[in-house]
Amino acid sequence: MGNFLLCNIKRAKTPYPIPALGLGIHSAEELCYFMNHYLYILEDDFVCDELMDFLENELGLAAIVNKIQRLVDNRQDMFQIIYMLEQDIHYYSEGELQDLKRRLDMLKQMSALERAKLRADFYLENGRPVTALHIYGKILIGDYDKAGREMRSRVLHNAGVAYARMFEWKKAMECMIESCHWGPTEETLKAMYNLTLLDKFAEIPPEIFSAISVSQQYKWKEEFETLYRKAANSDKALEAKHILDKDSVRRAEGLNRLMGEWKQESRTMARE
């Protein structure tokens, strides 16, 4: 199960699927680990009939399912149910449970839009830009009045970062430009400048470029070149170079393999 811990207790014959991550949960302990470490990507419908069926029929936890049902009947939110599960399964120490409660309380104070952005940011930082873009898109086509200028600016900036990580330079720049229209930040200006260094066809509109001083350009270019040299010697970059050095047939096969994860992610999101 990748990063999940292996547990020597009752394991499910049929794991509970987590499609967004391509994972399956085999035990109550693994469920606790998942909820704690992937807390920010859990949506309001995480506690559902399918999860309760899994707990009762696969893991034999009928008593816990009854407690969940009582909490649902009393209109308790997902956060309260998650905390109850963590307490009753006894996987974490008291100190770890208090840390979890602090994070749950923080999430409860956030709006649905803020939680959605946090979820998208998690996917972005964990190598799933397509999933992140899917959520960013939902935020942007939603209620703009609730999102606010700062939220829209940050979401568009991060969408640009997601496109850049997929080498979609043009779409990345378009997102960054729109982000600046809602509220330019130094972070976005720097990202746009870096895009011009990555793509010779990328252009920053004059009215935005005028906000970048000569000293900033010099500093950012120096930082970019340092990072570029380091990245060029990374394992992934060397693998890509090795592929590009092959003949046309094997080069195409290699590039298709490297793009496989993104394609699979796109197909997964299309089914949701």
XYZ file of C-alpha atoms in Angstrom:
272
model
C 0.000 0.000 0.000
C 2.816 2.407 -0.614
C 3.309 4.611 2.441
C 0.774 2.769 4.592
C 1.805 0.848 7.690
C 1.409 -2.917 7.777
C -0.669 -4.147 10.709
C -0.897 -7.572 12.339
C -4.642 -7.489 13.038
C -7.755 -8.443 11.097
C -7.367 -7.509 7.472
C -10.126 -7.112 4.929
C -10.485 -9.643 2.140
C -11.638 -6.795 -0.103
C -9.848 -3.492 0.599
C -11.724 -0.211 0.801
C -10.760 1.804 -2.302
C -9.410 5.355 -2.313
C -9.655 6.070 -6.076
C -8.131 9.552 -5.943
C -4.842 8.092 -4.678
C -5.053 4.652 -6.253
C -4.904 3.042 -2.808
C -6.833 0.424 -0.875
C -7.354 0.212 2.900
C -7.038 -3.251 4.437
C -7.486 -2.663 8.181
C -8.801 -0.319 10.853
C -5.250 0.787 11.621
C -4.626 1.644 7.999
C -7.858 3.653 8.003
C -6.583 5.619 11.006
C -3.259 6.225 9.295
C -5.007 7.359 6.110
C -7.379 9.759 7.887
C -4.526 11.319 9.870
C -1.988 11.692 7.075
C -4.444 12.545 4.298
C -6.807 14.613 6.412
C -6.756 17.604 4.076
C -8.101 15.687 1.076
C -11.103 14.169 2.866
C -14.393 15.503 1.555
C -17.714 15.847 3.377
C -18.983 12.574 1.901
C -15.996 10.540 3.132
C -18.113 8.969 5.891
C -20.637 7.132 3.738
C -22.640 3.898 3.575
C -19.819 2.168 1.699
C -17.321 2.980 4.445
C -19.704 1.744 7.140
C -20.330 -1.486 5.191
C -16.580 -1.997 4.976
C -16.095 -1.472 8.710
C -18.914 -3.825 9.651
C -18.654 -6.592 7.055
C -14.929 -6.659 6.311
C -13.491 -5.691 9.700
C -16.232 -6.814 12.070
C -16.572 -3.398 13.731
C -20.357 -3.320 14.119
C -20.144 -1.415 17.422
C -18.193 1.403 15.810
C -20.621 1.505 12.892
C -23.496 1.887 15.372
C -21.685 4.841 16.966
C -21.160 6.405 13.540
C -24.852 6.017 12.764
C -25.828 7.681 16.044
C -23.507 10.610 15.288
C -24.971 10.898 11.786
C -28.509 10.800 13.189
C -27.527 13.592 15.618
C -26.216 15.631 12.662
C -22.609 15.523 13.802
C -20.143 16.576 11.107
C -17.452 14.483 9.433
C -14.754 15.899 11.705
C -16.452 14.633 14.864
C -16.901 11.182 13.304
C -13.249 11.006 12.239
C -12.111 11.905 15.752
C -14.388 9.234 17.242
C -12.977 6.627 14.866
C -9.413 7.553 15.761
C -10.214 7.361 19.478
C -12.062 4.049 19.340
C -9.539 2.214 17.166
C -6.711 3.152 19.574
C -4.005 3.432 16.932
C -2.562 6.789 18.032
C -1.324 8.044 21.393
C -3.162 10.705 23.382
C -0.669 13.344 22.251
C -1.150 12.404 18.605
C -4.919 12.517 19.036
C -4.687 16.028 20.477
C -2.663 17.129 17.450
C -5.315 15.599 15.184
C -8.065 17.404 17.098
C -6.227 20.706 16.639
C -6.105 20.173 12.868
C -9.743 19.072 12.760
C -10.779 22.216 14.655
C -8.784 24.319 12.176
C -10.588 22.682 9.244
C -13.986 23.242 10.878
C -13.263 26.973 10.964
C -12.550 27.057 7.220
C -15.121 27.649 4.510
C -15.904 24.917 1.975
C -13.919 26.878 -0.635
C -10.883 27.133 1.624
C -10.987 23.407 2.327
C -11.314 22.685 -1.393
C -8.225 24.785 -2.110
C -6.317 23.049 0.674
C -7.279 19.713 -0.866
C -6.138 20.823 -4.326
C -2.871 22.196 -2.930
C -2.204 18.826 -1.282
C -2.596 17.021 -4.606
C -0.399 19.590 -6.351
C 2.417 19.217 -3.840
C 2.170 15.431 -3.982
C 2.660 15.038 -7.712
C -0.964 14.963 -8.907
C -1.369 18.184 -10.937
C -4.346 16.888 -12.961
C -6.352 16.179 -9.816
C -5.373 19.582 -8.418
C -6.522 21.330 -11.617
C -9.839 19.493 -11.472
C -10.509 20.963 -8.006
C -9.147 24.428 -8.833
C -11.515 24.483 -11.815
C -14.496 23.673 -9.592
C -13.555 26.544 -7.271
C -13.244 29.013 -10.149
C -16.573 28.147 -11.776
C -18.336 28.279 -8.421
C -19.612 31.262 -6.477
C -17.119 34.038 -7.226
C -18.626 36.349 -4.617
C -17.802 33.838 -1.905
C -14.341 33.112 -3.301
C -13.152 36.715 -3.106
C -10.345 38.398 -5.011
C -7.489 36.985 -2.918
C -8.824 33.426 -3.134
C -9.233 33.659 -6.922
C -5.745 35.088 -7.287
C -4.184 32.261 -5.220
C -6.191 29.541 -6.986
C -5.225 30.837 -10.431
C -1.577 31.082 -9.388
C -1.568 27.477 -8.187
C -3.391 26.335 -11.319
C -0.572 27.964 -13.277
C 1.965 26.039 -11.194
C 0.074 22.800 -11.945
C 0.171 23.467 -15.689
C 3.861 24.361 -15.485
C 4.619 21.036 -13.794
C 2.986 19.379 -16.805
C 5.108 21.515 -19.172
C 1.993 23.329 -20.391
C 3.783 26.689 -20.490
C 1.106 28.610 -22.414
C -1.737 27.569 -20.097
C 0.493 28.242 -17.090
C 1.148 31.807 -18.250
C -2.549 32.398 -18.967
C -3.420 31.413 -15.395
C -0.663 33.602 -13.953
C -1.805 36.601 -15.999
C -5.380 36.184 -14.800
C -4.097 35.749 -11.244
C -2.399 39.145 -11.498
C -5.650 40.739 -12.637
C -7.228 39.690 -9.340
C -4.239 40.713 -7.230
C -0.577 40.557 -8.303
C 1.950 39.144 -5.843
C 5.724 38.891 -5.998
C 5.393 35.104 -6.039
C 3.258 35.226 -9.184
C 5.476 37.788 -10.887
C 8.501 35.591 -10.212
C 6.704 32.520 -11.562
C 5.796 34.405 -14.732
C 9.364 35.606 -15.197
C 10.613 32.030 -14.773
C 8.165 30.902 -17.442
C 9.785 33.301 -19.909
C 13.116 31.629 -19.150
C 11.616 28.182 -19.738
C 9.676 29.070 -22.895
C 11.073 31.541 -25.404
C 7.547 32.177 -26.715
C 6.146 33.130 -23.307
C 5.422 36.827 -22.876
C 4.421 38.889 -19.867
C 1.987 41.719 -20.722
C 3.767 45.119 -20.552
C 1.454 46.451 -17.839
C 2.446 43.515 -15.619
C 6.109 43.354 -16.643
C 6.553 47.007 -15.651
C 6.061 45.950 -12.014
C 9.237 43.815 -12.136
C 12.365 45.816 -11.376
C 15.707 45.224 -13.096
C 17.232 44.062 -9.806
C 14.431 41.518 -9.380
C 14.997 40.212 -12.907
C 18.715 39.769 -12.238
C 18.114 38.033 -8.906
C 15.385 35.715 -10.242
C 17.431 34.752 -13.293
C 20.389 33.880 -11.072
C 18.170 31.763 -8.804
C 16.553 30.103 -11.827
C 19.890 29.141 -13.359
C 21.075 27.648 -10.066
C 17.907 25.563 -9.713
C 18.015 24.587 -13.388
C 21.535 23.212 -13.029
C 20.490 21.145 -10.018
C 17.352 19.885 -11.747
C 19.300 18.933 -14.856
C 21.264 16.430 -12.780
C 18.264 14.919 -11.006
C 17.308 11.292 -11.590
C 14.152 12.211 -13.498
C 15.958 14.675 -15.746
C 18.701 12.171 -16.516
C 16.041 9.576 -17.315
C 14.328 12.007 -19.679
C 17.652 12.858 -21.350
C 18.376 9.162 -21.767
C 14.997 8.732 -23.462
C 15.513 11.711 -25.761
C 18.860 10.325 -26.867
C 17.183 7.170 -28.235
C 15.959 6.622 -31.781
C 12.516 7.982 -32.708
C 10.580 4.772 -31.973
C 12.107 4.101 -28.556
C 12.002 7.826 -27.741
C 8.239 7.887 -28.330
C 7.770 4.746 -26.233
C 9.773 6.227 -23.359
C 7.963 9.549 -23.382
C 4.620 7.773 -23.474
C 5.665 5.815 -20.391
C 6.663 8.990 -18.535
C 3.292 10.571 -19.370
C 1.370 7.467 -18.318
C 0.672 8.586 -14.765
C -0.857 11.881 -15.886
C -3.020 10.130 -18.470
C -4.235 7.633 -15.902
C -4.973 10.464 -13.498
C -6.964 12.253 -16.202
C -9.026 9.134 -16.879
C -9.708 8.722 -13.160
C -10.899 12.311 -12.828
C -13.092 11.989 -15.947
C -14.966 9.094 -14.348
C -15.784 11.064 -11.190
